[in-house]
Amino acid sequence: MAIASSDTAIRSSNWTRTLIYLVLLLFALFYLLPLFIMVVNSLKPLSEITEGGMIALPNEWTIQPWLSAWSTAQIGVEPTGLRPYFINSIAMAVPAVAISTIAGALNGYVLTKWHFRGATWIFGLLLFSCFIPFQIVLIPMARILGILNISGTTYGLILVHVVYGIGFSTLYFRNYYAAFPTELVRAAQIDGAGFFQIFWRIMLPSSGPIIAVCCIWQFTNIWNDFLFGASFASGDAAPMTVALNNLVNSSTGERPYNVHFAGAIMAAGPTLLVYIVAGRYFVRGLMAGSVKG
Amino acid sequence: MAATDPMLDSGADFRTRLQNWLPKIVLAPSFAVMVIFVYGFIAFTIYLSFTGSRMLPSFDLVGWQNYERLFRVRQWDTAIINLGIFAGLYIVISTIIGLMLAIFLDQKIRGEGFLRPIFLYPMALSFIVTGTAWKWFLDPAIGLEVTMQRWGWTSFEFDWIKDSDMAIYTIVIAAVWQSSGFVMAMFLAGLRGIDNEILKAAQMDGASNFQMYRRIILPQLRPAFLSAFVILSHLAIKSYDLVVAMTDGGPGTSTWLPALFMYEYTFTRNQMGIGAASAVIMLMTIAAIMVPYLYAELREQK
C-alpha cells in the first residue's frame, strides 16, 4: 500500500485523542484475540481448557498437542496427523502458483505490448472469470477430472487452481505492464529482438515486485482454498484446510481442543509467515485484487 | 504488432510471420482454458439446471421445473434469508469498522506501523482456521461463556452458536473479524489520496470537524466505498468455508447459505438439477453486481 505522508488529521483535543487511541487498541485486541486463543490453548493440557480456562495462560506448558496434531491425530479414519496433508498442500500450491504466475506474466505481456483486435474483450472475459462463484463450475469440473482420471489427486487440484488462478495473475501483470514504457519494447524490436527475447531480457528483469505480489496472492488463495479441496480431493490427497476441518469436526469422544488449536496454527502457518515476511506485497496484492484500490 | 517487411526473403518472411503470430499463440492456451473451464462450464451448469439430473448428470430437459422446485424448498428459503441477514450485517459492519479505523489511524497516530499489520493479518488466514478459532471461542461449554462465569460473572450467557435463531450472527462476527481490516486498508489508501490543501483551506474557513468529514472527506471516498461494497458482497455470496468450519450449517439447517445449499443438494442429496439451479442463481446475483462494476472500471482505464 502506498502510504504517503499526507494524512487527514484534524484538530482534536487531548480527550478525543485518548479516546481514539483507546478504540484503536481495543480493536487491536479484538483482532489478536483468536490468534492468542489458538497459540495459548495449543500449549496447554486438555484439562485446563475443559475446565473453562480458555483465555488464561497455561499453568503447565506442553508441546504435546503440537506433536499430536502433526503426527498422530486422527484425520478421518487414519491416525496420521496433519503432516501428510501439509505435504499435499505444498505439493499442490507450489506448482500451481508457479504455473499460473508464468501464464499471467506472458498474458499480461501480450495484452499490453502486442495490441490486436479483441484484446480488451479477452481481458474483460478473463477479469469476469476472477469473480464467478465457483459453485457454478463444480459439477462440470468434477466430470472433467473424472474423465482425465485425476479426480481425487493432487494433480487434479493443481489443474483446478491453475485454471482459476490465471484470471487474477493476468490481471496483475497486465496492470503492471500497462505502465511499462512501450518505447523500450519498440526500440528492442527495431534492434531485431524477438517476442521472447523482449520478454526475457526487458520485461522480466523489471517485474520483481509484481511477481512477488502475484505469487503471494496466488499462494494465499490456493493454500487457503477449501471448496475445491473438499470437492475434488477428499481422502489421502486432501489439502491442509480439508484435513483441519476433518480433524475438528469428526473426532469422536472427548474433543482434543488443544490439538485442534495446534492444527489450526499449522494450517495458518505458511500464509501467516508470508504475511509477516512480505506484508507489504500481500497488502498490495489485496488492493490490486480489489481491481483498483 | 510488428510490421511485416516485404523486402525480406521468404525464410525471414516466415520468421516475421511467426513473430506476428507468436503473441496470439502464447495467449491461446489461457484463452482456450478460460473459454472451456469458465464459460463452457457455466453453460454446462446452466444446461444442467434445466435437466432432471440427480446423482449423475442427465440430459433430458425438464424446463423450469428445477427453479420452481428450488423456490419451494424450505432450505433454500432459509439460505436466502440467511444470506440477506449475513450479507447485510457483514457489509455494513465491516464498512463502518473499516472506515472508523481508517479515519482514526489517519490522525497522526503514533504506532500506526504497529497497529496496521495487526488489523490486517486475519485476511491472510483461511476461513477454516478462522472458523475453528471462533467456533471453540464461542462454544458455551469451553469458551467465552464459561470463562466469564468462572471469572465471577455467573449469570453471563452467550450461547448464540448453539441457538438456531442466533447462530447466523456468530458467522457475521467471525466474517467481520476476517475482513474489516482489509476494508480499513482500502479506506486508508483513499484517505491518503485526499489533497489536504483543501482540508487546510476548509479549516481556515472555520469548518467544524464534522462538517469536514461530511462535506469533503467522505464524498471523496466514494470509490473506496464502492470497491468495499463490491468485494464484500462478492465474498458474502460465495461464503462457504466459514459456515462449514463454524457450524456446518447447524444447528439443524439454521445457518445454511446458498453456497452450502448448492453443495449439499448436488453432492450429498443427489439433486444435481436443483443444485445447478441454485448455482445459476448465485452466478446471476454476483454478475448483477460485478458486470456493471467491471465495465465501468475497464472503460475508465482506456
Short mmCIF file of N, CA, C and O in Angstrom, two decimals, chain A residues 143, chain B residues 44 47-62 272-273:
data_model
loop_
_atom_site.label_atom_id
_atom_site.label_comp_id
_atom_site.label_asym_id
_atom_site.label_seq_id
_atom_site.Cartn_x
_atom_site.Cartn_y
_atom_site.Cartn_z
N ARG A 143 -16.74 -33.71 -13.39
CA ARG A 143 -16.82 -34.61 -14.55
C ARG A 143 -15.50 -34.66 -15.31
O ARG A 143 -15.00 -35.73 -15.64
N PHE B 44 -22.59 -25.29 -19.28
CA PHE B 44 -22.94 -26.65 -18.92
C PHE B 44 -23.83 -26.68 -17.67
O PHE B 44 -24.84 -27.38 -17.62
N TYR B 47 -27.20 -25.47 -18.46
CA TYR B 47 -27.94 -26.54 -19.15
C TYR B 47 -28.45 -27.57 -18.14
O TYR B 47 -29.63 -27.95 -18.15
N LEU B 48 -27.54 -27.99 -17.24
CA LEU B 48 -27.93 -29.00 -16.23
C LEU B 48 -29.11 -28.52 -15.39
O LEU B 48 -29.92 -29.33 -14.94
N SER B 49 -29.16 -27.21 -15.16
CA SER B 49 -30.22 -26.70 -14.29
C SER B 49 -31.59 -26.85 -14.95
O SER B 49 -32.61 -26.70 -14.29
N PHE B 50 -31.60 -27.15 -16.24
CA PHE B 50 -32.88 -27.40 -16.93
C PHE B 50 -33.11 -28.87 -17.20
O PHE B 50 -33.96 -29.24 -18.00
N THR B 51 -32.28 -29.74 -16.59
CA THR B 51 -32.44 -31.18 -16.80
C THR B 51 -32.87 -31.85 -15.51
O THR B 51 -32.82 -31.26 -14.44
N GLY B 52 -33.25 -33.11 -15.63
CA GLY B 52 -33.67 -33.86 -14.47
C GLY B 52 -32.50 -34.57 -13.79
O GLY B 52 -32.69 -35.65 -13.24
N SER B 53 -31.30 -33.97 -13.83
CA SER B 53 -30.12 -34.61 -13.24
C SER B 53 -30.30 -34.83 -11.75
O SER B 53 -30.77 -33.96 -11.04
N ARG B 54 -29.91 -36.02 -11.31
CA ARG B 54 -29.97 -36.29 -9.86
C ARG B 54 -28.57 -36.60 -9.35
O ARG B 54 -27.82 -35.69 -9.04
N MET B 55 -28.21 -37.89 -9.28
CA MET B 55 -26.87 -38.18 -8.79
C MET B 55 -25.84 -37.93 -9.89
O MET B 55 -24.74 -37.46 -9.64
N LEU B 56 -26.21 -38.28 -11.12
CA LEU B 56 -25.33 -38.06 -12.26
C LEU B 56 -26.04 -37.09 -13.21
O LEU B 56 -27.26 -37.03 -13.21
N PRO B 57 -25.26 -36.40 -14.02
CA PRO B 57 -25.89 -35.51 -14.99
C PRO B 57 -26.75 -36.32 -15.97
O PRO B 57 -26.34 -37.39 -16.41
N SER B 58 -27.92 -35.86 -16.26
CA SER B 58 -28.69 -36.47 -17.33
C SER B 58 -29.06 -35.35 -18.29
O SER B 58 -28.92 -34.17 -17.94
N PHE B 59 -29.47 -35.70 -19.49
CA PHE B 59 -29.64 -34.65 -20.49
C PHE B 59 -31.08 -34.47 -20.95
O PHE B 59 -31.34 -33.87 -21.97
N ASP B 60 -32.02 -35.02 -20.17
CA ASP B 60 -33.43 -34.82 -20.52
C ASP B 60 -33.92 -33.49 -19.95
O ASP B 60 -33.87 -33.26 -18.75
N LEU B 61 -34.33 -32.62 -20.85
CA LEU B 61 -34.76 -31.29 -20.40
C LEU B 61 -36.10 -31.35 -19.68
O LEU B 61 -37.00 -32.09 -20.08
N VAL B 62 -36.19 -30.60 -18.61
CA VAL B 62 -37.44 -30.56 -17.85
C VAL B 62 -37.96 -29.14 -17.69
O VAL B 62 -38.80 -28.87 -16.85
N MET B 272 -28.89 -32.97 -8.32
CA MET B 272 -27.97 -32.14 -9.09
C MET B 272 -28.68 -31.03 -9.86
O MET B 272 -28.17 -29.91 -9.96
N GLY B 273 -29.86 -31.33 -10.39
CA GLY B 273 -30.59 -30.32 -11.15
C GLY B 273 -30.90 -29.11 -10.29
O GLY B 273 -30.67 -27.96 -10.70
#
